[in-house]
Every structure is written in C-alpha cells, then in structure tokens.
Coordinates of N, CA, C and O in Angstrom, one line a residue:
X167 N 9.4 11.3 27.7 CA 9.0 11.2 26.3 C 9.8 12.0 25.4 O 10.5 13.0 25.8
X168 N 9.7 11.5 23.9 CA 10.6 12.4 23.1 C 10.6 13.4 23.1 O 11.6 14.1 23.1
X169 N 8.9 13.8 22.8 CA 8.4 15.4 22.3 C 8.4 16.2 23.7 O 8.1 17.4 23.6
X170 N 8.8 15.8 25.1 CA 8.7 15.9 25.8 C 10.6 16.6 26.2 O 10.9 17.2 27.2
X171 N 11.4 16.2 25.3 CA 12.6 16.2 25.4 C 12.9 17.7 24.1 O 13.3 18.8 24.3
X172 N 12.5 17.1 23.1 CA 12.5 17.8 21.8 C 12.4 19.5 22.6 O 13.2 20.4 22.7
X173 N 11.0 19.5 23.2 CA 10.1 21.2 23.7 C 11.0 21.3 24.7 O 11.0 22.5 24.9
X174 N 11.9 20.7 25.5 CA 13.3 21.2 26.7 C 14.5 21.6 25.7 O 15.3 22.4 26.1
X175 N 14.6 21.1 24.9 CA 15.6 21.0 23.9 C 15.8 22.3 22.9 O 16.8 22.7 22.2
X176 N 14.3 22.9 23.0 CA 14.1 23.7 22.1 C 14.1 23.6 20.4 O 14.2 24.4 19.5
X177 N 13.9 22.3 20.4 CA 13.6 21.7 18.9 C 12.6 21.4 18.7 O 11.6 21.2 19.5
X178 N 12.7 21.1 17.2 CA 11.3 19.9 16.8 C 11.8 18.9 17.2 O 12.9 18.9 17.8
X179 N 11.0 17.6 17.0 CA 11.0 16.4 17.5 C 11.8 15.8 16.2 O 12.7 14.9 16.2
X180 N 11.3 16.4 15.2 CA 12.2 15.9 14.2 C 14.1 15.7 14.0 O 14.8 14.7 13.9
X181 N 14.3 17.3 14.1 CA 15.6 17.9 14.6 C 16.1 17.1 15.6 O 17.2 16.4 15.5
X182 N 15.3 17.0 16.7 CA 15.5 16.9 18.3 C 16.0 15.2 17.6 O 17.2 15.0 17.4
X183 N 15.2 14.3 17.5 CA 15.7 12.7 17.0 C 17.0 12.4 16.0 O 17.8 11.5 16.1
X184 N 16.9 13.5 14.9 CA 17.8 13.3 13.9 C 19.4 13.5 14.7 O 20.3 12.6 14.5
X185 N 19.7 15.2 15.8 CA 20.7 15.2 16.4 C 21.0 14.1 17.6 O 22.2 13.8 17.9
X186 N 19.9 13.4 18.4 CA 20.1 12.6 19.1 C 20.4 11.5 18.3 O 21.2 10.8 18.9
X187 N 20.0 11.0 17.2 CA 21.0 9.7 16.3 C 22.1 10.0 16.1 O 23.0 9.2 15.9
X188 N 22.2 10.8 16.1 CA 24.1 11.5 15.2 C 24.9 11.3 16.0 O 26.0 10.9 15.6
X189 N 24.4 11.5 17.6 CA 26.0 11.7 18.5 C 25.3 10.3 19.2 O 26.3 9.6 19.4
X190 N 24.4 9.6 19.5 CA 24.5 8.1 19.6 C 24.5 7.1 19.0 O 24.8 6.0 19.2
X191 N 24.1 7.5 18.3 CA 23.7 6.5 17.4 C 22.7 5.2 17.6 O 22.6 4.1 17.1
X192 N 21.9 5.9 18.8 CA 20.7 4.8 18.4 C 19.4 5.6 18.6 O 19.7 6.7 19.1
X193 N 18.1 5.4 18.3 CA 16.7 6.4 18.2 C 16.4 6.8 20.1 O 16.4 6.1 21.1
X194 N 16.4 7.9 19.9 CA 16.0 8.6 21.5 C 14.7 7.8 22.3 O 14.4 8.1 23.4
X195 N 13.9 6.8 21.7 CA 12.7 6.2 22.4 C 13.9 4.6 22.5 O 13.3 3.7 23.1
X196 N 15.0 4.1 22.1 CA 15.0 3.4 22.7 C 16.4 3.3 23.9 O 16.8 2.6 24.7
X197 N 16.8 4.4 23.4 CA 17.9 5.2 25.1 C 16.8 5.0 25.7 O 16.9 3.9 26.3
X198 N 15.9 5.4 26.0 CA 15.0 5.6 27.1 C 14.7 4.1 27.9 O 14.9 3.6 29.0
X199 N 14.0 3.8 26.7 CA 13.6 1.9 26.8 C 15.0 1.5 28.2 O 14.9 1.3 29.4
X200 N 16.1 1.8 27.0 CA 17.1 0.8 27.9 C 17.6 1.2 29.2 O 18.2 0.5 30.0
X201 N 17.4 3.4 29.7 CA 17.6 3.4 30.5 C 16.7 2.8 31.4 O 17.1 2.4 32.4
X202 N 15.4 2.8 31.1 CA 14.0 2.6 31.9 C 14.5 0.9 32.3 O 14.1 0.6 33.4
X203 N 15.0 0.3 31.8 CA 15.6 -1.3 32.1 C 16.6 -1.5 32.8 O 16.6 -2.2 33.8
X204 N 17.7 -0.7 32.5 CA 19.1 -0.9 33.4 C 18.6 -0.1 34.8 O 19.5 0.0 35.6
X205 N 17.3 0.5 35.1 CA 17.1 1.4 36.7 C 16.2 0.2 37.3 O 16.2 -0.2 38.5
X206 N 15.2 -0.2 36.3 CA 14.5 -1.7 36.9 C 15.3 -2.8 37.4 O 15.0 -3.6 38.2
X207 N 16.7 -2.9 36.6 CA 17.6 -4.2 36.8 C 18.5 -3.7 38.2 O 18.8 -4.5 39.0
X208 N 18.7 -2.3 38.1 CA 19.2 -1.6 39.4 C 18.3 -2.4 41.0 O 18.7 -3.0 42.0
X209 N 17.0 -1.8 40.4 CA 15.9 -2.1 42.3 C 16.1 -3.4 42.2 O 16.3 -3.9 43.3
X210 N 16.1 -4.3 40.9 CA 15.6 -5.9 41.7 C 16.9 -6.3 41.9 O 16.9 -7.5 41.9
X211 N 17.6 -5.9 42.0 CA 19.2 -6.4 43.0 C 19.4 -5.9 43.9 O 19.9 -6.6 44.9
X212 N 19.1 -4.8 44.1 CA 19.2 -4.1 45.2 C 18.2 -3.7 46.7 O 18.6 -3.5 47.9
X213 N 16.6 -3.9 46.0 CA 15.9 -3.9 47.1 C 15.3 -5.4 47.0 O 15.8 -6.5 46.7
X214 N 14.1 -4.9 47.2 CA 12.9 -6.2 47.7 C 11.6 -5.4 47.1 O 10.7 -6.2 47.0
X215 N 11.3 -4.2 46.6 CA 10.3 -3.9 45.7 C 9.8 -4.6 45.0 O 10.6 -5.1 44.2
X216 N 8.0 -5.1 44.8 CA 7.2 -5.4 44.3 C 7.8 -5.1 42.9 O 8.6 -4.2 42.8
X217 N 7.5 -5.8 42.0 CA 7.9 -6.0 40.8 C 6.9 -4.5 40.3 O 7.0 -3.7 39.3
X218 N 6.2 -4.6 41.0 CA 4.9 -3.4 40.2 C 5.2 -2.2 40.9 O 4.5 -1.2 40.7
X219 N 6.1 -2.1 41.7 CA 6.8 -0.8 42.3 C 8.2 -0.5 41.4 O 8.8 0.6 41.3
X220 N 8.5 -1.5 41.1 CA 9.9 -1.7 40.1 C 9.3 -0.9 39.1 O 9.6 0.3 39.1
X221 N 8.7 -1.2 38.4 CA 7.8 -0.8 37.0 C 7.5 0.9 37.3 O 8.0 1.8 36.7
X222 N 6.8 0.9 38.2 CA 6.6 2.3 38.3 C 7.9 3.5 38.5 O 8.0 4.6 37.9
X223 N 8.6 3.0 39.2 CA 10.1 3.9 39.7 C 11.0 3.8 38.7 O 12.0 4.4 38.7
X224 N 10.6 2.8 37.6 CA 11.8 2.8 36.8 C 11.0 3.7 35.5 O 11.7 4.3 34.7
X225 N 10.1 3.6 35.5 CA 9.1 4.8 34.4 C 8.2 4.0 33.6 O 7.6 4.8 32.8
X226 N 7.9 3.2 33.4 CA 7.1 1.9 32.8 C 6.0 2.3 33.1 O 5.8 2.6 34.3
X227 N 5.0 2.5 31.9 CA 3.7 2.5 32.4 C 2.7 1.7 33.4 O 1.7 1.8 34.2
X228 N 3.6 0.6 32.9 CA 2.7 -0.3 33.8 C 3.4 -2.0 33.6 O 3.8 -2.3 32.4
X229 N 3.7 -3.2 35.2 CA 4.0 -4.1 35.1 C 4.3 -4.8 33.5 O 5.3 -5.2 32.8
X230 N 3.2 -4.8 33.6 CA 3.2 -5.6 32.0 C 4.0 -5.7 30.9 O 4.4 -6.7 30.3
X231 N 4.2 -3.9 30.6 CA 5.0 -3.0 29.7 C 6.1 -3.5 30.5 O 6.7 -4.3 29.9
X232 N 6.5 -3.2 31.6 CA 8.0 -3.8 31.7 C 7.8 -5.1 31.4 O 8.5 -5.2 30.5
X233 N 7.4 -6.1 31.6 CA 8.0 -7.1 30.9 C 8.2 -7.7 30.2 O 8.9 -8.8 30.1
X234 N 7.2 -6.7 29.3 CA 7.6 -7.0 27.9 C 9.0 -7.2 27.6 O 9.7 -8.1 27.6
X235 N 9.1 -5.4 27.2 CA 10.0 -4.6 27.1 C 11.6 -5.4 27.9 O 12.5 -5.9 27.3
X236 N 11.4 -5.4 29.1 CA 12.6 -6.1 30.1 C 12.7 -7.5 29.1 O 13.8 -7.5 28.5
X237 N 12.0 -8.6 28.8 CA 12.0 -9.6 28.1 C 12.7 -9.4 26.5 O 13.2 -10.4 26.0
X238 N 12.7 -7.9 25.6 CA 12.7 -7.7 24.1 C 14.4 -7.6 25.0 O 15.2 -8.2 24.4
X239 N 14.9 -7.2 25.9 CA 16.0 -6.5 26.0 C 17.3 -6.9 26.6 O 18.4 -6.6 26.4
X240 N 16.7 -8.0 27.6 CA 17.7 -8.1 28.7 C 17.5 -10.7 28.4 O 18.0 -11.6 29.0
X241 N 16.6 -10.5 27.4 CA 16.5 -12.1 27.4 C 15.6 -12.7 28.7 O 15.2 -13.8 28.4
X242 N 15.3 -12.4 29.8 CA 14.6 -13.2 30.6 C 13.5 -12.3 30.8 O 13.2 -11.3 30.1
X243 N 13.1 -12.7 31.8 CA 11.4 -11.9 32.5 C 12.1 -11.4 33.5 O 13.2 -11.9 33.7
X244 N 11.5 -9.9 34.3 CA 12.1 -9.7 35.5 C 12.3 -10.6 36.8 O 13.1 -10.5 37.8
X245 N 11.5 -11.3 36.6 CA 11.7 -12.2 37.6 C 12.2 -13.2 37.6 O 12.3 -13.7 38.7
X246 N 12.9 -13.9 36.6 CA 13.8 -14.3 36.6 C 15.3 -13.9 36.8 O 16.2 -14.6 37.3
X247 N 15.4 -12.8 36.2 CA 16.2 -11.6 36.3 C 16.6 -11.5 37.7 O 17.8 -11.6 38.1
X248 N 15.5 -11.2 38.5 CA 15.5 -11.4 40.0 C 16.3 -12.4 40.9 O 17.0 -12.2 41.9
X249 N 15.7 -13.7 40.2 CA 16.3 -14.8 41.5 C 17.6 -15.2 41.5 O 18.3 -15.8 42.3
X250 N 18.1 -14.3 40.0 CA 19.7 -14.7 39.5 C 20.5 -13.5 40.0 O 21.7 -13.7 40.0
X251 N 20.1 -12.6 40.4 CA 20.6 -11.3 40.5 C 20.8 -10.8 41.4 O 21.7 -10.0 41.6
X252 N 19.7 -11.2 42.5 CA 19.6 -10.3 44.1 C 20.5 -10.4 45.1 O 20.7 -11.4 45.7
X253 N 21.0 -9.4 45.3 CA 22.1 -8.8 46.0 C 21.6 -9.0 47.6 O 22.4 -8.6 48.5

C-alpha cells in the first residue's frame, strides 16, 4: 500500500505520491496495480496455479479484484490470458 510505502519512506503520503509522480510519472497505486499484473501474467505462463493462487501471490485481494483489474489493463480476463500464453 501507499501509506504503507510513504511511513518506509519516511514521508507523508502526500510528499511520498507527489515525489513518486515526478521521477515516474505515473500515481504510486497504479505502479503497484501493474506490477501486481505483470507477476500474475508471470505464474500463468509459467506454472499451473489456480487462478486464485495466482491472485493471492501476485498481491490481489482476492480472484475477483484480479480480474477486474487484469481485464482494466492487459485487455482480456486471466484466463484467457492463460490459454494464449502458457509456457
């Protein structure tokens, strides 16, 4: 989480988001999003994990939330994602 990053960071959350836009230039909740996607897109090529084990290891609260989220980002469902992809 951000505020979660900000208090390691030794900032506010404010500070902490404004310097994390500056040198990426995109908001620190959706670095996260996309890394939380490219580590899900990692397991389903790579293993055979339950899509709801995918979700969990990749930081997603829950199935669902990924695929939403996996759907807002990557254009398919994970499972789709899957049958095109697996290694």
């Amino acid at each position: 989480r951000v505020a979660e990053l900000a208090k390691k960071a030794e900032m506010s959350e404010v500070h902490f988001r404004k310097l994390f836009f500056s040198l990426y230039q995109v908001a620190p909740s959706t670095y996260i999003l996309n890394e939380r996607v490219n580590r899900a897109k990692e397991l389903m090529a790579f293993s055979e994990l339950r899509l709801e084990d995918v979700a969990v290891q990749s930081g997603f609260s829950s199935l669902a939330h990924m695929c939403k989220v996996f759907k807002a980002v990557v254009g398919a469902t994970p499972g789709a994602y899957r049958a095109t992809h697996m290694k």
